[in-house]
């Protein structure tokens, strides 16, 4: 009796093992058919190698029972049965950067500003300059302590208001006379003209745009005279009263943005000139002995077709020496004043 019970129990355990293991062996196609026809897998005869249900077993069961697919129940419309929707606080609309600047609406995204004749001319000349002239750049830091001290002393003695830019113009003129290879123009025929007169153009901002009145023979007059002429020319430029010969021509341009807090920048050459000096504002820096000193940076922009790198370096060296030792400028001015008296 025990042997019979034991054999029967082993058979039931093996059947249970096959049945339980077949659940995990049911393939996705078989599961889909069972679900689609709402068939209990226990009622399907198994013919798989591991007592699992094959797809053919399910299809045979469906054919024998002439079963039809069972449609899934459709939930009633949510509009009729759903509870009232909760009140939603509308999201805060964040304006775009364009709306902050120009407001809303397509008509306020921008404003057309027609160019004046002078602005149109400046745009054409600057575009042509960058397209046709190979610009090269050299930057140097210049010591300015002695120059600033001399300026304060002269202003106190003369009762004038000379700016650092007046001394910069004089230093540029002196350096151009020492390095005449920088005082040139590039002609439309592709030749280089060396100029006799040192006429320095100075960039002046006006309500209608940038203009460059000329300090003629800047190498032969003193700093005080340069200061007076520049003030007169700047006033005429802002009043739009400059005559053509007062701003057309020149051999070299100085553009100073130091008074606007600019420390370093590059400029665009004004043809037919071949160079322009971009002057930044003074800053206090530590020297090699860790002592504070006033310095400012200048960037020479030059036409590499007409000026080679060696002469550009020589010009900047001479300019830096005149600024660092302004006695050179005063001695030169005194020489020309004495020559004029004789």
Coordinates of C-alpha atoms in Angstrom, one line a residue, residues 29-294:
X29 CA 1.7 34.6 -29.2
X30 CA 0.0 32.0 -27.0
X31 CA -0.7 34.5 -24.3
X32 CA -2.2 36.9 -26.8
X33 CA -4.6 34.2 -28.2
X34 CA -5.6 33.1 -24.7
X35 CA -6.4 36.7 -23.8
X36 CA -8.1 37.5 -27.1
X37 CA -10.5 34.5 -26.8
X38 CA -10.8 34.6 -23.0
X39 CA -9.5 31.0 -22.7
X40 CA -8.4 29.5 -19.5
X41 CA -5.0 27.8 -20.2
X42 CA -5.9 24.9 -17.9
X43 CA -8.6 23.8 -20.3
X44 CA -6.1 23.5 -23.2
X45 CA -4.4 20.3 -23.9
X46 CA -0.6 20.6 -23.8
X47 CA 1.7 19.1 -26.5
X48 CA 4.9 21.0 -25.8
X49 CA 8.1 19.2 -25.0
X50 CA 8.1 20.5 -21.5
X51 CA 4.3 20.2 -21.0
X52 CA 3.8 23.7 -22.2
X53 CA 1.1 25.1 -24.4
X54 CA 1.9 25.6 -28.1
X55 CA 0.2 28.0 -30.4
X56 CA -1.2 25.0 -32.4
X57 CA -2.8 23.7 -29.1
X58 CA -4.7 27.0 -28.7
X59 CA -5.7 27.1 -32.4
X60 CA -7.0 23.5 -32.2
X61 CA -9.0 24.4 -29.1
X62 CA -10.5 27.4 -30.8
X63 CA -11.4 25.4 -33.9
X64 CA -13.0 22.6 -31.8
X65 CA -15.0 25.0 -29.8
X66 CA -15.8 27.3 -32.7
X67 CA -14.9 30.2 -30.4
X68 CA -15.0 33.8 -31.5
X69 CA -12.9 36.7 -30.2
X70 CA -14.2 38.5 -27.2
X71 CA -14.4 42.3 -27.6
X72 CA -12.9 44.3 -24.8
X73 CA -15.5 46.3 -22.8
X74 CA -15.5 50.0 -23.7
X75 CA -15.5 52.4 -20.7
X76 CA -18.4 54.9 -20.6
X77 CA -17.6 58.5 -21.8
X78 CA -15.6 60.4 -19.2
X79 CA -17.4 63.6 -19.9
X80 CA -20.8 62.3 -18.6
X81 CA -19.5 60.4 -15.6
X82 CA -16.4 62.3 -14.5
X83 CA -16.5 64.6 -11.6
X84 CA -16.2 68.3 -12.2
X85 CA -12.7 69.3 -13.1
X86 CA -10.7 71.0 -10.4
X87 CA -10.0 74.7 -10.8
X88 CA -6.5 75.2 -12.2
X89 CA -4.6 78.4 -11.6
X90 CA -3.4 79.7 -15.0
X91 CA 0.4 79.6 -15.4
X92 CA 2.2 82.9 -15.2
X93 CA 3.3 84.0 -18.7
X94 CA 7.0 84.8 -18.8
X95 CA 7.8 87.4 -21.4
X96 CA 10.6 86.6 -23.9
X97 CA 13.7 88.9 -24.2
X98 CA 12.2 90.4 -27.4
X99 CA 9.0 91.2 -25.6
X100 CA 10.9 92.8 -22.8
X101 CA 12.8 95.0 -25.2
X102 CA 10.2 95.8 -27.8
X103 CA 6.8 94.8 -26.3
X104 CA 4.3 92.4 -27.7
X105 CA 2.9 92.1 -31.2
X106 CA 4.6 91.6 -34.6
X107 CA 4.5 95.4 -35.3
X108 CA 6.7 96.2 -32.3
X109 CA 9.6 93.7 -32.7
X110 CA 11.9 96.2 -34.4
X111 CA 12.1 99.8 -35.5
X112 CA 13.6 100.9 -38.8
X113 CA 16.1 103.6 -38.4
X114 CA 17.3 105.1 -41.8
X115 CA 21.0 105.8 -42.1
X116 CA 22.1 109.4 -42.4
X117 CA 24.4 110.2 -45.3
X118 CA 27.4 110.3 -43.0
X119 CA 26.5 107.0 -41.3
X120 CA 26.0 105.4 -44.8
X121 CA 29.4 106.7 -45.9
X122 CA 31.1 105.4 -42.7
X123 CA 29.6 102.0 -43.2
X124 CA 30.7 101.7 -46.8
X125 CA 34.3 102.9 -46.0
X126 CA 34.7 100.6 -43.0
X127 CA 33.4 97.6 -44.9
X128 CA 35.7 98.3 -47.8
X129 CA 38.6 98.7 -45.4
X130 CA 38.1 95.3 -43.7
X131 CA 37.5 93.6 -47.0
X132 CA 40.5 95.1 -48.9
X133 CA 43.2 95.9 -46.4
X134 CA 45.2 93.2 -44.6
X135 CA 45.1 94.4 -41.0
X136 CA 47.9 93.6 -38.7
X137 CA 48.0 94.3 -35.0
X138 CA 50.6 95.0 -32.3
X139 CA 49.8 95.8 -28.7
X140 CA 52.1 97.4 -26.1
X141 CA 51.7 98.5 -22.5
X142 CA 53.1 102.0 -21.8
X143 CA 54.3 103.6 -18.5
X144 CA 52.4 106.9 -17.9
X145 CA 53.4 108.0 -14.4
X146 CA 55.7 110.8 -15.5
X147 CA 53.4 111.9 -18.2
X148 CA 50.4 112.2 -15.8
X149 CA 52.6 114.2 -13.3
X150 CA 53.8 116.5 -16.1
X151 CA 50.2 117.1 -17.3
X152 CA 49.1 118.1 -13.8
X153 CA 52.0 120.5 -13.4
X154 CA 51.5 122.1 -16.8
X155 CA 47.7 122.5 -16.2
X156 CA 48.5 124.2 -12.9
X157 CA 51.0 126.6 -14.4
X158 CA 49.2 127.4 -17.7
X159 CA 45.7 127.4 -16.3
X160 CA 44.8 125.0 -19.1
X161 CA 43.0 121.7 -19.3
X162 CA 45.3 119.5 -21.4
X163 CA 44.2 115.9 -21.6
X164 CA 46.3 112.8 -21.8
X165 CA 45.1 112.5 -25.4
X166 CA 46.9 115.7 -26.3
X167 CA 50.2 114.2 -25.1
X168 CA 49.4 111.0 -27.0
X169 CA 48.9 112.9 -30.2
X170 CA 52.2 114.7 -29.7
X171 CA 54.0 111.4 -29.0
X172 CA 52.5 109.9 -32.1
X173 CA 53.6 112.8 -34.2
X174 CA 57.2 112.6 -32.8
X175 CA 57.3 108.8 -33.5
X176 CA 56.1 109.3 -37.0
X177 CA 58.9 111.8 -37.7
X178 CA 61.5 109.4 -36.3
X179 CA 60.1 106.5 -38.2
X180 CA 59.0 108.0 -41.5
X181 CA 58.2 104.6 -43.0
X182 CA 55.0 104.8 -40.9
X183 CA 54.0 108.1 -42.3
X184 CA 52.7 106.8 -45.7
X185 CA 49.6 106.2 -47.8
X186 CA 48.7 103.2 -50.0
X187 CA 47.4 104.4 -53.4
X188 CA 44.8 102.8 -55.6
X189 CA 47.5 101.9 -58.1
X190 CA 49.2 99.7 -55.5
X191 CA 52.1 102.0 -54.6
X192 CA 53.2 103.5 -51.3
X193 CA 53.5 107.3 -50.9
X194 CA 55.8 108.7 -48.2
X195 CA 54.3 111.9 -46.8
X196 CA 56.3 114.9 -45.8
X197 CA 53.9 116.5 -43.4
X198 CA 52.9 114.7 -40.2
X199 CA 49.1 115.4 -40.1
X200 CA 47.4 113.4 -37.3
X201 CA 43.7 112.7 -37.5
X202 CA 41.8 112.3 -34.2
X203 CA 38.6 110.3 -33.9
X204 CA 35.8 112.4 -32.5
X205 CA 32.3 111.1 -31.7
X206 CA 29.4 113.3 -32.9
X207 CA 25.6 112.9 -32.8
X208 CA 25.7 111.9 -36.5
X209 CA 28.7 109.5 -36.2
X210 CA 32.4 109.3 -35.9
X211 CA 34.5 111.9 -37.7
X212 CA 38.3 112.5 -37.8
X213 CA 39.4 116.1 -37.8
X214 CA 43.1 116.7 -38.5
X215 CA 45.8 118.3 -36.5
X216 CA 48.1 119.6 -39.2
X217 CA 51.9 119.5 -38.7
X218 CA 51.4 118.0 -35.3
X219 CA 55.1 117.3 -35.0
X220 CA 56.0 121.0 -35.3
X221 CA 53.7 122.4 -32.5
X222 CA 53.6 122.0 -28.8
X223 CA 51.1 120.1 -26.6
X224 CA 49.3 123.2 -25.5
X225 CA 48.7 124.2 -29.2
X226 CA 47.5 120.7 -30.0
X227 CA 45.1 120.9 -27.1
X228 CA 43.7 124.2 -28.3
X229 CA 43.3 123.1 -31.9
X230 CA 41.7 119.8 -31.0
X231 CA 39.1 121.5 -28.8
X232 CA 38.2 123.9 -31.6
X233 CA 37.9 121.1 -34.1
X234 CA 35.9 118.9 -31.8
X235 CA 33.4 121.7 -31.2
X236 CA 33.1 122.4 -34.9
X237 CA 32.6 118.6 -35.6
X238 CA 29.8 118.3 -33.0
X239 CA 28.1 121.4 -34.5
X240 CA 28.5 119.9 -38.0
X241 CA 30.6 122.9 -39.2
X242 CA 33.8 121.2 -40.3
X243 CA 35.1 122.0 -43.7
X244 CA 36.2 119.2 -46.0
X245 CA 39.9 119.9 -45.8
X246 CA 39.6 119.8 -42.0
X247 CA 38.7 116.1 -41.9
X248 CA 39.7 114.6 -45.3
X249 CA 43.3 113.5 -45.6
X250 CA 45.7 113.1 -42.8
X251 CA 48.5 110.6 -42.5
X252 CA 47.7 108.7 -39.3
X253 CA 44.7 108.4 -37.0
X254 CA 44.5 108.3 -33.2
X255 CA 41.4 106.7 -31.6
X256 CA 41.2 107.1 -27.8
X257 CA 38.4 105.3 -25.8
X258 CA 40.2 105.5 -22.5
X259 CA 37.8 108.2 -21.2
X260 CA 34.9 105.6 -21.6
X261 CA 36.5 103.0 -19.4
X262 CA 37.9 100.9 -22.3
X263 CA 41.3 99.4 -21.6
X264 CA 42.1 97.6 -24.8
X265 CA 40.6 97.5 -28.3
X266 CA 41.4 97.3 -32.0
X267 CA 40.4 99.8 -34.7
X268 CA 39.8 99.8 -38.4
X269 CA 42.2 101.6 -40.8
X270 CA 40.7 104.7 -42.5
X271 CA 42.0 104.5 -46.1
X272 CA 44.1 105.8 -47.8
X273 CA 45.8 106.0 -44.5
X274 CA 47.8 102.9 -43.5
X275 CA 47.7 102.9 -39.7
X276 CA 45.5 103.8 -36.7
X277 CA 46.4 103.7 -33.0
X278 CA 43.8 102.5 -30.5
X279 CA 44.4 104.0 -27.1
X280 CA 42.9 102.5 -23.9
X281 CA 42.5 104.0 -20.4
X282 CA 45.1 104.1 -17.7
X283 CA 45.2 101.4 -15.1
X284 CA 47.3 100.9 -11.9
X285 CA 49.5 97.8 -12.2
X286 CA 52.4 96.3 -10.3
X287 CA 55.9 96.5 -12.0
X288 CA 58.8 94.1 -11.7
X289 CA 59.7 95.5 -8.2
X290 CA 56.0 95.0 -7.1
X291 CA 55.5 98.8 -7.0
X292 CA 52.3 100.3 -8.4
X293 CA 52.5 102.3 -11.5
X294 CA 50.1 103.8 -14.1

